[in-house]
Amino acid sequence: MANKIRQVKGMPPVLPESTPNWQYVESKFRHLLQSSGYAEIRMPLLEHTELFKRSIGEVTDIVEKEMYTFDDLNGKSLTLRPEGTAGCVRTAIDNGLLHNQKQRLWYAGPMFRHENTQAGRYRQFHQIGVEAFGFADTDIELEHLVLVSRLWKELGLANMTLELNTLGTSEERLQYKKILVDYFQQQQDLLDEDSIRRLGSNPLRILDSKNPQMAELIGNAPVLLDHLGEESTGKFNRLLALLDKLQIAYTVNTRLVRGLDYYCHTVYEWTTNELGAQSAVCAGGRFDGLVEQLGGRAGTAVGFAMGIERLIMLLEKQNSLPEPERPDIYLVMLGDQAQETGFVIAETLRDAIANIRVIINCGGGNMKAQIKRADKSGAELALFLGEDEVNSGQISIKYLREEGKQIKIDQQKLVEFIRKHISQRTG
RNA sequence: UUGACCAUAGCUCAAUAGGUAGAGCCUCAUAUUGUGAAUAUGGAAAAUGCCGGUUCGAUUCCGGUUGGUCAACCCA
């Protein structure tokens, strides 16, 4: 045997045993969104590198060192998308979706970041994202938060924490940045190495530091919320009041700044403490400047993204994933004649009963082997067609999961029998 | 990018203070040539991730590499 080729680091497959979990989460999400007026958009996985540099920010970790960037055969630099927002905005602008229009959009798919792997972190990971364009008021943020909160409820997910903050307008933030830099510069000897580096590039991120030795310094730092104008704080307070009204619990975290450059006003994270070092399951906020920055007409934008791997890991931990569906029927056939009849019967059942799950024995095998496979498949019933049944126009039915004698009925009556059996089980 | 631990049948794990590997599960067959979780018997399944070094000899020691797990950083 030739040497095995291993998977690319951090790019695990979703194996058959877990695809039902993915389908479950995705379909919950899809139904919820579609019933709230959101339409799916599918973007390419590759974009011009420039797009991410311009939208995410040149000095962010993502752009500086985490992108899968390579030259196309014609020399153009392309990048595998590290997140969905940039591509979504670009696609929407490109196709005229944002021209004097409101849009409620969602997407799902793989994202790529060249980071070292760890629990809940992969190089190819999957996000479900939602973006709303053309909504200036905070009611759209509320809609998103309500939506996610409902998703948690429908999935039976417990212990999610919502942390909120506001970043104000870019002017307000710029002013605050100066004040913050002043503060930290005055106490530069207390800063750790990372923070000194950030002081020049991205001072807001210092507030995010997990270094316990910095906790006091950060705790005493000036708070952005105190330096915002009336309009910005008004918007934020209005959002908090509405959340109260809807009984969605939250905590205001004035140190929450998010890693991507394009955010303004509302930012938030839904977090958990059950996923090891990774806490964010869903994060988002407002990014009004981005559309114009990417060449569209100035317009507002709000959105969020959640990590599907993390969500499923959490559901697994909380034992909230549904049992996989079992087949209804495994069809056992002995002999050529029986096989012919069997396929016809299976098709008749599929025509007559919507969503029936029938497995036909393929690959031959004697009676014993076929029944073993039937058992292993998890099917409720085994149907037998042997020489006897073929000759008499009957079919044998054996219960695999419940007490009950094996019976033999006319093939004509099979549909009716199975229909009754299935409705009993589900009803 | 940095650090820690790990890598033996499809799966879960043994083993040898360096002497070319065993078990359980799974699978297949037979006992039962038309009846599934039991039992018994038998079979199949591994150049010990890969490359190199030390050695008479490496699964075992060393180096590298690839992958896994976890953490820092950062993020979904």
Short mmCIF file of C-alpha atoms (C1' of nucleotides) in Angstrom, two decimals, chain B:
data_model
loop_
_atom_site.label_atom_id
_atom_site.label_comp_id
_atom_site.label_asym_id
_atom_site.label_seq_id
_atom_site.Cartn_x
_atom_site.Cartn_y
_atom_site.Cartn_z
"C1'" U B 1 4.22 32.45 15.11
"C1'" U B 2 5.52 30.11 20.33
"C1'" G B 3 5.08 26.03 23.88
"C1'" A B 4 3.40 21.10 25.97
"C1'" C B 5 1.78 16.15 25.20
"C1'" C B 6 0.71 12.29 21.64
"C1'" A B 7 1.01 8.76 16.90
"C1'" U B 8 1.04 0.36 17.13
"C1'" A B 9 -4.93 -3.79 12.89
"C1'" G B 10 -11.13 -0.17 10.65
"C1'" C B 11 -11.94 1.22 16.37
"C1'" U B 12 -10.04 1.03 21.76
"C1'" C B 13 -5.56 -0.33 23.74
"C1'" A B 14 -1.23 -3.96 25.09
"C1'" A B 15 4.12 -5.33 24.36
"C1'" U B 16 9.78 -5.63 24.40
"C1'" A B 17 15.98 -1.66 30.55
"C1'" G B 18 16.83 -1.98 21.85
"C1'" G B 19 16.07 -9.07 19.42
"C1'" U B 20 10.99 -7.70 13.13
"C1'" A B 21 4.10 -7.37 17.44
"C1'" G B 22 -0.79 -9.31 20.88
"C1'" A B 23 -5.94 -8.73 22.86
"C1'" G B 24 -10.98 -6.91 22.89
"C1'" C B 25 -14.51 -4.71 19.64
"C1'" C B 26 -15.75 -4.70 14.42
"C1'" U B 27 -15.94 -7.80 10.07
"C1'" C B 28 -16.50 -12.60 7.34
"C1'" A B 29 -17.60 -17.86 7.53
"C1'" U B 30 -19.40 -22.31 9.89
"C1'" A B 31 -22.45 -24.80 13.77
"C1'" U B 32 -28.28 -23.16 12.08
"C1'" U B 33 -27.90 -24.40 3.20
"C1'" G B 34 -35.25 -19.12 5.10
"C1'" U B 35 -34.57 -15.69 10.31
"C1'" G B 36 -30.92 -10.38 13.74
"C1'" A B 37 -27.83 -8.06 19.69
"C1'" A B 38 -26.49 -15.01 22.71
"C1'" U B 39 -22.74 -19.14 22.46
"C1'" A B 40 -18.78 -21.93 20.21
"C1'" U B 41 -15.08 -22.64 16.41
"C1'" G B 42 -12.29 -20.77 12.53
"C1'" G B 43 -10.63 -16.84 9.02
"C1'" A B 44 -9.32 -11.93 7.37
"C1'" A B 45 -7.16 -7.59 9.00
"C1'" A B 46 -0.37 -3.89 11.10
"C1'" A B 47 6.52 -3.56 6.35
"C1'" U B 48 4.43 -0.01 14.53
"C1'" G B 49 2.47 7.92 10.39
"C1'" C B 50 6.67 9.34 7.08
"C1'" C B 51 12.16 10.34 6.26
"C1'" G B 52 16.85 9.89 8.22
"C1'" G B 53 20.63 8.80 12.27
"C1'" U B 54 22.87 5.57 16.23
"C1'" U B 55 23.21 -0.02 16.36
"C1'" C B 56 25.01 -6.58 14.42
"C1'" G B 57 19.72 -5.48 15.06
"C1'" A B 58 14.96 0.24 16.22
"C1'" U B 59 7.94 -0.24 17.25
"C1'" U B 60 11.37 0.95 21.45
"C1'" C B 61 16.90 5.69 21.63
"C1'" C B 62 18.03 10.54 18.76
"C1'" G B 63 16.84 14.31 14.88
"C1'" G B 64 13.53 16.04 11.34
"C1'" U B 65 8.75 15.97 9.11
"C1'" U B 66 3.41 15.23 8.76
"C1'" G B 67 -0.94 14.80 11.48
"C1'" G B 68 -3.75 14.86 16.27
"C1'" U B 69 -4.86 17.06 21.20
"C1'" C B 70 -4.36 21.37 24.37
"C1'" A B 71 -2.65 26.32 25.61
"C1'" A B 72 -0.51 31.45 24.52
"C1'" C B 73 -1.58 34.94 20.67
"C1'" C B 74 -5.98 35.89 18.16
"C1'" C B 75 -10.77 34.76 16.93
"C1'" A B 76 -16.37 32.07 15.04
#
